[in-house]
Amino acid sequence: MMEVIQMPLGPLQTNGYLLHNERKEAIMIDPGGNPEKVLSFLENEQLNLMAIVLTHAHFDHIGGINGILEQRKVPVYVHKKEEEWLIDPAKNGSGRFAGITPIIVNGNIDTIEGDKEFQIGSFVFHMLETPGHSPGSVSFYLPEESVIFSGDVLFQGSVGRTDLPGGNTDTLLKSIHDKLLVLPDETIVANGHGPATTIGDEKESNPFLNGF
């Protein structure tokens, strides 16, 4: 049995997700900031953090990585196309905005790519490449839990922005249509900002998906 803890983190209150199971294994998805909050939960629940997994490498999804790695030496998984973003503030966006400390991730980076099963410990994700918001955006689907962690691809009533470097509107809409809208309607979309939604609700009412 898996439990999902949603944590608003960092300057933009990005939704990070801490997954843990009865074996006390844990995975952190998109730690956008406030590493002390993540570490405190891990300590209080006596969880063994297995890895940090990223839907993409924008600054508001990676800002808490270094703080976590100071206490928990775990691998960081990111799509191959955005590996360099983790060490380049210009690419991850942290060097573009006033008031944001430039982010250079210091740690063991493992790259991932392709639509395939992706296993860490006893967690098995169906990894889907969903570019458009960024070139290496990926979504992590857990069919047994009826949830997909979509990063900034699909939101309640909206879709990810495409005006940042590497973004493309047509690519984003194709990713949503081909990879997400084909999932069961009851699938929960645990996204990067705002409330969760479902595939069915977005098919029915998302104005950006008219015509799909």
Short mmCIF file of C-alpha atoms in Angstrom, two decimals:
data_model
loop_
_atom_site.label_atom_id
_atom_site.label_comp_id
_atom_site.label_asym_id
_atom_site.label_seq_id
_atom_site.Cartn_x
_atom_site.Cartn_y
_atom_site.Cartn_z
CA MET A 1 0.00 0.00 0.00
CA MET A 2 1.40 3.37 -1.03
CA GLU A 3 0.69 6.77 0.48
CA VAL A 4 1.16 10.04 -1.39
CA ILE A 5 1.96 13.21 0.55
CA GLN A 6 1.53 16.45 -1.42
CA MET A 7 3.89 19.20 -0.27
CA PRO A 8 3.74 22.79 -1.60
CA LEU A 9 7.43 23.74 -1.75
CA GLY A 10 9.65 26.64 -2.75
CA PRO A 11 9.00 30.21 -3.88
CA LEU A 12 6.17 29.22 -6.23
CA GLN A 13 4.69 26.65 -3.84
CA THR A 14 5.23 23.93 -6.42
CA ASN A 15 3.55 20.64 -5.62
CA GLY A 16 6.17 18.14 -4.57
CA TYR A 17 5.09 14.58 -3.85
CA LEU A 18 6.58 12.21 -1.31
CA LEU A 19 5.57 8.61 -1.93
CA HIS A 20 6.10 5.96 0.74
CA ASN A 21 5.01 2.41 1.41
CA GLU A 22 4.75 -0.15 4.20
CA ARG A 23 8.41 -1.09 3.70
CA LYS A 24 9.34 2.45 4.77
CA GLU A 25 10.70 3.14 1.29
CA ALA A 26 10.19 6.66 -0.04
CA ILE A 27 10.53 8.53 -3.34
CA MET A 28 10.52 12.33 -3.61
CA ILE A 29 9.09 13.80 -6.81
CA ASP A 30 9.97 17.43 -7.66
CA PRO A 31 11.37 18.94 -4.43
CA GLY A 32 11.01 22.60 -5.40
CA GLY A 33 12.35 24.00 -2.14
CA ASN A 34 12.06 23.83 1.65
CA PRO A 35 14.29 20.76 2.01
CA GLU A 36 13.89 20.94 5.80
CA LYS A 37 10.18 20.18 5.39
CA VAL A 38 10.94 17.05 3.37
CA LEU A 39 13.71 15.92 5.70
CA SER A 40 11.56 16.45 8.77
CA PHE A 41 8.81 14.25 7.35
CA LEU A 42 11.29 11.54 6.43
CA GLU A 43 12.78 11.63 9.92
CA ASN A 44 9.45 11.69 11.76
CA GLU A 45 8.12 8.75 9.76
CA GLN A 46 11.48 6.93 9.79
CA LEU A 47 11.46 6.58 6.03
CA ASN A 48 14.31 5.43 3.81
CA LEU A 49 14.56 7.85 0.89
CA MET A 50 15.45 5.84 -2.21
CA ALA A 51 15.70 8.59 -4.84
CA ILE A 52 14.65 12.02 -6.05
CA VAL A 53 12.70 11.88 -9.31
CA LEU A 54 12.05 14.91 -11.52
CA THR A 55 9.25 15.52 -13.99
CA HIS A 56 11.46 18.25 -15.46
CA ALA A 57 14.31 20.54 -14.43
CA HIS A 58 12.84 24.03 -14.05
CA PHE A 59 14.08 25.88 -10.97
CA ASP A 60 10.78 25.66 -9.11
CA HIS A 61 10.92 21.85 -9.23
CA ILE A 62 14.57 21.39 -8.22
CA GLY A 63 15.29 24.05 -5.58
CA GLY A 64 15.24 21.66 -2.63
CA ILE A 65 17.52 18.99 -4.07
CA ASN A 66 20.85 20.14 -2.64
CA GLY A 67 19.44 20.54 0.85
CA ILE A 68 18.03 17.02 0.80
CA LEU A 69 21.24 15.55 -0.58
CA GLU A 70 23.23 17.06 2.29
CA GLN A 71 21.57 14.53 4.60
CA ARG A 72 20.34 11.81 2.25
CA LYS A 73 22.82 10.64 -0.39
CA VAL A 74 20.44 9.38 -3.07
CA PRO A 75 20.44 9.48 -6.88
CA VAL A 76 18.56 12.19 -8.76
CA TYR A 77 16.69 11.03 -11.88
CA VAL A 78 16.02 13.45 -14.74
CA HIS A 79 15.36 13.06 -18.45
CA LYS A 80 18.53 12.92 -20.52
CA LYS A 81 17.57 16.08 -22.43
CA GLU A 82 17.63 18.10 -19.23
CA GLU A 83 20.66 16.66 -17.46
CA GLU A 84 22.67 19.81 -18.13
CA TRP A 85 19.83 21.99 -16.85
CA LEU A 86 20.59 20.82 -13.31
CA ILE A 87 23.97 22.55 -13.40
CA ASP A 88 23.10 25.54 -15.59
CA PRO A 89 21.07 28.34 -13.92
CA ALA A 90 20.36 29.89 -17.32
CA LYS A 91 18.70 26.70 -18.54
CA ASN A 92 16.82 25.78 -15.34
CA GLY A 93 15.60 29.36 -15.03
CA SER A 94 17.05 30.16 -11.63
CA GLY A 95 19.43 32.65 -13.23
CA ARG A 96 16.66 34.49 -15.06
CA PHE A 97 14.52 35.80 -12.22
CA ALA A 98 15.39 38.44 -9.63
CA GLY A 99 15.33 37.13 -6.09
CA ILE A 100 15.95 33.51 -7.07
CA THR A 101 19.28 32.06 -5.98
CA PRO A 102 21.02 30.38 -8.94
CA ILE A 103 20.67 26.60 -8.64
CA ILE A 104 23.48 24.19 -9.43
CA VAL A 105 22.65 20.67 -8.30
CA ASN A 106 25.49 18.84 -6.59
CA GLY A 107 24.87 15.11 -6.59
CA ASN A 108 24.69 11.83 -8.43
CA ILE A 109 22.58 12.46 -11.54
CA ASP A 110 21.06 9.50 -13.39
CA THR A 111 19.38 10.08 -16.72
CA ILE A 112 16.17 8.46 -17.92
CA GLU A 113 14.41 8.42 -21.29
CA GLY A 114 11.77 6.58 -23.27
CA ASP A 115 8.29 5.24 -22.53
CA LYS A 116 8.97 2.27 -20.27
CA GLU A 117 8.69 0.82 -16.80
CA PHE A 118 10.96 2.51 -14.33
CA GLN A 119 11.62 0.82 -10.99
CA ILE A 120 13.18 2.12 -7.78
CA GLY A 121 13.02 -0.26 -4.85
CA SER A 122 9.51 -1.67 -4.87
CA PHE A 123 8.07 1.35 -6.69
CA VAL A 124 7.26 0.66 -10.35
CA PHE A 125 6.35 3.65 -12.52
CA HIS A 126 5.19 3.72 -16.11
CA MET A 127 7.34 6.56 -17.39
CA LEU A 128 5.88 8.57 -20.27
CA GLU A 129 7.77 11.17 -22.26
CA THR A 130 5.49 14.22 -22.36
CA PRO A 131 7.52 17.10 -23.86
CA GLY A 132 6.15 20.50 -24.75
CA HIS A 133 6.40 22.45 -21.51
CA SER A 134 10.09 21.58 -21.68
CA PRO A 135 12.03 19.18 -23.94
CA GLY A 136 12.55 16.57 -21.23
CA SER A 137 9.22 16.69 -19.42
CA VAL A 138 8.11 13.25 -18.28
CA SER A 139 5.04 11.96 -16.44
CA PHE A 140 5.01 9.03 -14.03
CA TYR A 141 1.94 6.79 -14.11
CA LEU A 142 1.04 4.29 -11.42
CA PRO A 143 -1.92 2.31 -12.79
CA GLU A 144 -2.53 0.38 -9.57
CA GLU A 145 -2.92 3.67 -7.71
CA SER A 146 -4.84 5.35 -10.58
CA VAL A 147 -2.56 8.40 -10.45
CA ILE A 148 -0.19 10.16 -12.82
CA PHE A 149 2.39 12.70 -11.72
CA SER A 150 2.32 15.08 -14.66
CA GLY A 151 4.58 17.93 -13.60
CA ASP A 152 3.64 21.05 -15.56
CA VAL A 153 2.04 19.28 -18.53
CA LEU A 154 -1.64 19.23 -17.55
CA PHE A 155 -3.49 21.18 -14.85
CA GLN A 156 -7.05 21.57 -13.67
CA GLY A 157 -8.62 23.61 -16.48
CA SER A 158 -5.29 24.48 -18.04
CA VAL A 159 -2.06 23.21 -19.60
CA GLY A 160 1.61 23.98 -19.11
CA ARG A 161 3.10 27.19 -20.41
CA THR A 162 5.20 26.93 -23.56
CA ASP A 163 6.87 30.35 -23.69
CA LEU A 164 9.99 29.25 -21.82
CA PRO A 165 13.13 27.99 -23.63
CA GLY A 166 12.45 24.63 -25.29
CA GLY A 167 8.68 24.92 -24.97
CA ASN A 168 6.35 24.18 -27.88
CA THR A 169 2.55 24.38 -27.85
CA ASP A 170 1.91 21.83 -30.59
CA THR A 171 4.27 19.35 -28.94
CA LEU A 172 2.61 19.86 -25.56
CA LEU A 173 -0.91 19.29 -26.90
CA LYS A 174 0.26 16.19 -28.76
CA SER A 175 1.81 14.84 -25.55
CA ILE A 176 -1.43 15.40 -23.66
CA HIS A 177 -3.55 13.83 -26.39
CA ASP A 178 -1.34 10.82 -27.11
CA LYS A 179 -0.07 10.00 -23.61
CA LEU A 180 -2.50 11.36 -21.01
CA LEU A 181 -6.01 11.50 -22.45
CA VAL A 182 -5.82 7.81 -23.35
CA LEU A 183 -5.58 6.89 -19.65
CA PRO A 184 -8.71 5.81 -17.74
CA ASP A 185 -11.04 8.71 -16.95
CA GLU A 186 -10.74 8.10 -13.21
CA THR A 187 -6.95 8.59 -13.25
CA ILE A 188 -5.93 11.33 -10.82
CA VAL A 189 -3.66 13.98 -12.32
CA ALA A 190 -1.24 15.02 -9.56
CA ASN A 191 0.30 18.06 -11.18
CA GLY A 192 2.92 20.65 -10.35
CA HIS A 193 0.70 23.60 -9.44
CA GLY A 194 -2.79 23.89 -8.02
CA PRO A 195 -5.36 21.23 -7.19
CA ALA A 196 -5.37 17.69 -8.51
CA THR A 197 -7.86 16.76 -11.20
CA THR A 198 -8.79 13.69 -13.24
CA ILE A 199 -8.35 12.73 -16.85
CA GLY A 200 -12.12 12.52 -17.27
CA ASP A 201 -12.73 16.01 -15.91
CA GLU A 202 -10.09 17.53 -18.19
CA LYS A 203 -11.44 15.74 -21.26
CA GLU A 204 -14.87 17.13 -20.46
CA SER A 205 -14.13 20.71 -19.45
CA ASN A 206 -10.54 21.85 -20.11
CA PRO A 207 -10.86 24.74 -22.61
CA PHE A 208 -7.34 24.17 -23.95
CA LEU A 209 -8.25 20.67 -25.08
CA ASN A 210 -11.26 21.55 -27.22
CA GLY A 211 -11.05 19.52 -30.40
CA PHE A 212 -9.37 16.57 -28.70
#
